[in-house]
Tab-separated table of C-alpha atoms in Angstrom:
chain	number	residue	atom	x	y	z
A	48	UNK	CA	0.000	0.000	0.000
A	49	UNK	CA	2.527	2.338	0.756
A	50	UNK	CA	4.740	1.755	-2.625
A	51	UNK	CA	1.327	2.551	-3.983
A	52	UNK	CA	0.890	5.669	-2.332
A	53	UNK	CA	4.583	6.977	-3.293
A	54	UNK	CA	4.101	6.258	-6.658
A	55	UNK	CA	0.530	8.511	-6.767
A	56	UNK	CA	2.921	11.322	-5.286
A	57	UNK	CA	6.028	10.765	-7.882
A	58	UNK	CA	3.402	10.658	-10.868
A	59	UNK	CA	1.073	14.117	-9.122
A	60	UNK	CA	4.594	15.806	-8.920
A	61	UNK	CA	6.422	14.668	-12.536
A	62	UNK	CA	2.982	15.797	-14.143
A	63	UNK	CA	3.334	19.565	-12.098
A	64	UNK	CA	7.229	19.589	-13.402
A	65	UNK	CA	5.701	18.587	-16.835
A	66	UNK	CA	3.214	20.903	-16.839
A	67	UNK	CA	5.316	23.963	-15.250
A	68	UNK	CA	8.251	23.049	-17.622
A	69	UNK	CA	5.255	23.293	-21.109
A	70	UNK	CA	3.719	25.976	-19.729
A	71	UNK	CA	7.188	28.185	-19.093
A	72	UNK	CA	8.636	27.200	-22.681
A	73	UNK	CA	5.447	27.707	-24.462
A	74	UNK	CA	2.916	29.659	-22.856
A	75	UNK	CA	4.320	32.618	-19.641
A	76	UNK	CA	7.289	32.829	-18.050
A	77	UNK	CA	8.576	35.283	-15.017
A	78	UNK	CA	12.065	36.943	-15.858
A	79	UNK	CA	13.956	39.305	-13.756
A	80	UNK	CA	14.445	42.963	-14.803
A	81	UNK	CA	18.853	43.038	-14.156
A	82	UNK	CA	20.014	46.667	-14.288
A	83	UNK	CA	18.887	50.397	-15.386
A	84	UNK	CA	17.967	50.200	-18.917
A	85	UNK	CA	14.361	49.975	-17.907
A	86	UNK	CA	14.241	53.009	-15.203
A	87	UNK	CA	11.838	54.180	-14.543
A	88	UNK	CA	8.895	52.079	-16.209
A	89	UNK	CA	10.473	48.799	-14.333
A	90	UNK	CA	13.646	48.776	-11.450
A	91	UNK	CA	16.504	46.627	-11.353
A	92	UNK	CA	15.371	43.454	-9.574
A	93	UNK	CA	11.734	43.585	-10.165
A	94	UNK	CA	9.957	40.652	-11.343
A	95	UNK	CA	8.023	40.565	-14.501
A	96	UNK	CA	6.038	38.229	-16.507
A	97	UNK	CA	5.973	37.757	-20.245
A	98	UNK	CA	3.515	36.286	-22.323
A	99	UNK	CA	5.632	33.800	-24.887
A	100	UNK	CA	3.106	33.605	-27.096
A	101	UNK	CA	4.506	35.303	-29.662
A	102	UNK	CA	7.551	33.747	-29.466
A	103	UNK	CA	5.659	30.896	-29.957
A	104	UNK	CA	3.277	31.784	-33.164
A	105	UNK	CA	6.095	33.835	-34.709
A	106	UNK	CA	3.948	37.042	-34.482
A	107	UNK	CA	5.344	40.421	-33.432
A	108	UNK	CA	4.282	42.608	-30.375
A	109	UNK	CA	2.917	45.770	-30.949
A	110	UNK	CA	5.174	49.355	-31.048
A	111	UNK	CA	6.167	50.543	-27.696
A	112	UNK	CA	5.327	47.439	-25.893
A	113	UNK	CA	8.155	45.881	-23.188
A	114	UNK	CA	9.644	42.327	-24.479
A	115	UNK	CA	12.226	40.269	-23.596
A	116	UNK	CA	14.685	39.917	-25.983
A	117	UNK	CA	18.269	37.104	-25.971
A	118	UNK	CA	20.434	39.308	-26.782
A	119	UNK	CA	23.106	37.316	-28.790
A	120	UNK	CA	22.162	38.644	-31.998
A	121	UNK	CA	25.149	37.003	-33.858
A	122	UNK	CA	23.817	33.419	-33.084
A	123	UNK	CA	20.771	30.850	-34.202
A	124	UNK	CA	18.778	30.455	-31.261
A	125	UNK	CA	17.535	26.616	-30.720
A	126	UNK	CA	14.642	25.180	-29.367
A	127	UNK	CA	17.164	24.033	-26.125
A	128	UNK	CA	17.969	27.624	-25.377
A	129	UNK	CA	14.072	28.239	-24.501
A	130	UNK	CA	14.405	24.615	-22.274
A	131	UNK	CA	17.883	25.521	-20.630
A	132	UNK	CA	16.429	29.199	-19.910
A	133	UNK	CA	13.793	28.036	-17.719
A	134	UNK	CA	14.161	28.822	-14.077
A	135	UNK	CA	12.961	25.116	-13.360
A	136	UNK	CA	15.752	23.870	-14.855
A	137	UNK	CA	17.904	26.606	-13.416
A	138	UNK	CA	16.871	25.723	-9.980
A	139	UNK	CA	17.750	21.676	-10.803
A	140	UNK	CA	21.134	22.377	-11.938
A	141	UNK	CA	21.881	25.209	-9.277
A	142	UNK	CA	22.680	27.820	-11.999
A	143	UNK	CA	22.134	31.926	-11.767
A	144	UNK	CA	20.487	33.388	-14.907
A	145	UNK	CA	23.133	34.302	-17.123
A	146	UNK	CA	22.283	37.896	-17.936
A	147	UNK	CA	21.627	37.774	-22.135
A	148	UNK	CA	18.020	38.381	-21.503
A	149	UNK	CA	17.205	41.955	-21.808
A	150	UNK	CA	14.214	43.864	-21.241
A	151	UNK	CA	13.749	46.505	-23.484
A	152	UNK	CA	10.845	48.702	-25.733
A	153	UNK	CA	10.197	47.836	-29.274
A	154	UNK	CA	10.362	50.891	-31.603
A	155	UNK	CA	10.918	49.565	-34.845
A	156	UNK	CA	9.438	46.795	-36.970
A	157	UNK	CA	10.539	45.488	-40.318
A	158	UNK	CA	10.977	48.356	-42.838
A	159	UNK	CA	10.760	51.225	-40.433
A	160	UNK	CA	13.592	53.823	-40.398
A	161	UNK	CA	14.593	54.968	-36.714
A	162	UNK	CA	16.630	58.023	-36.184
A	163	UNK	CA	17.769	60.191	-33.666
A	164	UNK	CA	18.636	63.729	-33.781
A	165	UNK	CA	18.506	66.715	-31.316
A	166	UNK	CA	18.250	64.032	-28.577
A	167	UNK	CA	14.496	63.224	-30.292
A	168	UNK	CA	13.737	59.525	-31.652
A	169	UNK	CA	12.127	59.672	-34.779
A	170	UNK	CA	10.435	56.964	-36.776
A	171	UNK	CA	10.019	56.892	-40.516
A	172	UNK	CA	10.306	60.815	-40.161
A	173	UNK	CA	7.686	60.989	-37.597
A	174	UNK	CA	8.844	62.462	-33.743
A	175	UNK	CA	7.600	59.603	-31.384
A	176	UNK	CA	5.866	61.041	-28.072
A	177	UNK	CA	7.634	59.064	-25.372
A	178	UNK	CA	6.610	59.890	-21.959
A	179	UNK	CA	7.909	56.947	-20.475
A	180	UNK	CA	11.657	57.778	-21.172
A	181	UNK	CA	13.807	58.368	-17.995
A	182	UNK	CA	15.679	61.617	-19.388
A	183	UNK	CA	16.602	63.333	-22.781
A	184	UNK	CA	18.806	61.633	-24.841
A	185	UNK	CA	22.395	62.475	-24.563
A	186	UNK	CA	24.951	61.206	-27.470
A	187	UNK	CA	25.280	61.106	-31.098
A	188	UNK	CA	22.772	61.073	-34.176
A	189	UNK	CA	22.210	57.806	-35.356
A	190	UNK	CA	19.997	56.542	-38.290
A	191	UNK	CA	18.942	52.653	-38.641
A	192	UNK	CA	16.609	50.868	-41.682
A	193	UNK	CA	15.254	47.523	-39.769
A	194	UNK	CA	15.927	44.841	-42.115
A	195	UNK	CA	13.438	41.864	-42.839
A	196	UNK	CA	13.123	39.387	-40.159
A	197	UNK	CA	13.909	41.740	-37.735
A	198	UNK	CA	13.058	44.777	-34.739
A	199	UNK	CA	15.057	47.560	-33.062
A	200	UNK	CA	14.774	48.082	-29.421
A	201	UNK	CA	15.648	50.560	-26.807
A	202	UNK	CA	15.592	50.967	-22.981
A	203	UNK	CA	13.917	53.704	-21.461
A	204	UNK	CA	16.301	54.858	-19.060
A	205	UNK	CA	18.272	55.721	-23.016
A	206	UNK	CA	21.574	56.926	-21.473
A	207	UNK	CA	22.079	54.097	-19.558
A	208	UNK	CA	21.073	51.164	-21.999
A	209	UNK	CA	22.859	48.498	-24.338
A	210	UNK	CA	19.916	48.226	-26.808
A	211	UNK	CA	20.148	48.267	-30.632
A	212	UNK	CA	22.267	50.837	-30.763
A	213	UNK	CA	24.722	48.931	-30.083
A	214	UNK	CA	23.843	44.927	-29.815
A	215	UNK	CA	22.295	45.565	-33.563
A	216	UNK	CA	19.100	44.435	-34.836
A	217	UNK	CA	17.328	41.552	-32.614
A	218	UNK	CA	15.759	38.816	-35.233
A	219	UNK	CA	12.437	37.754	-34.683
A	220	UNK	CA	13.726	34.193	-33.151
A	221	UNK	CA	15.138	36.612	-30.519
A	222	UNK	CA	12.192	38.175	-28.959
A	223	UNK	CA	11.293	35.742	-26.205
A	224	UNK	CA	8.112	37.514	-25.381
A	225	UNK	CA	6.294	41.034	-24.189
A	226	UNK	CA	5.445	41.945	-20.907
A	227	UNK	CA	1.995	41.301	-20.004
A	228	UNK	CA	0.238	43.677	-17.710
A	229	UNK	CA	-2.203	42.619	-15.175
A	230	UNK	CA	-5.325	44.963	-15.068
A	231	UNK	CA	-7.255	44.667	-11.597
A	232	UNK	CA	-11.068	46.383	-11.805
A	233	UNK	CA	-12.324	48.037	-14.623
């Protein structure tokens, strides 16, 4: 009887794991915000969650929304870099996040021209209101066409971020997932 009962628990707690594990590759998955990029929509250390869902259908978040991005541009991502990056299997092999994840806005899509000048970000000519943005842009001009397959993303704290500018353009493959927002009331 007892073997009996033990195996009930193994089989209740492999199908959670299983479950947790689907769920977290396919479906949602918490991240942690690491750094200043994001000041001051999100703080270093705060916890997010991020709807994977368009990782998962190949379909692109909207302008201005917050994803998640892996931010080793100059490499094919694989199917075992969504299982490895699971904090489930993080927490079985004892690991820390290794910080190529970024969180970051999406500005530009495919065919879109992004440019800055007088500390103002501009997309296919048109000034973008950005109230969200920490503090005027400091730096140089820049000017970026989005190739196919593609986005360009930025932080909002924009002196203090490693976004496009400089990590290049992030390929669809790339763009784990977007933040979702949790709406209480009305």
């Amino acid at each position: 009887m007892k073997l009996r009962e033990i195996w009930e628990w193994v089989r209740s707690l492999a199908f959670a794991l299983g479950l947790a594990l689907v769920l977290g590759i396919f479906v949602f998955q918490p991240f942690k915000v690491e750094g200043h990029s994001m000041d001051p929509t999100l703080q270093d250390q705060q916890r997010i969650y991020v709807s994977k869902l368009s990782h998962t259908f190949s379909y692109l978040p909207d302008y201005g929304d917050i994803v998640v991005i892996d931010s080793r541009v100059d490499r094919e991502r694989r199917f075992q870099d969504d299982l490895v990056g699971h904090p489930l299997i993080h927490l079985f092999l004892g690991k820390e996040n290794e910080n190529f994840m970024y969180v970051k806005r999406l500005i530009g899509k495919p065919g879109d021209v992004i440019e800055i000048k007088d500390h103002q970000l501009y997309r296919n000519g048109e000034k973008l209101s950005e109230p969200y943005i920490k503090e005027k842009m400091e730096g140089e001009d820049g000017k970026w066409a989005v190739p196919e397959g593609h986005i360009f993303v930025m932080g909002d704290n924009r002196n203090n971020s490693l976004d496009s500018r400089e990590i290049g353009f992030v390929p669809f493959d790339h763009v784990i997932g977007s933040k979702i927002e949790w709406k209480v009331g009305k």
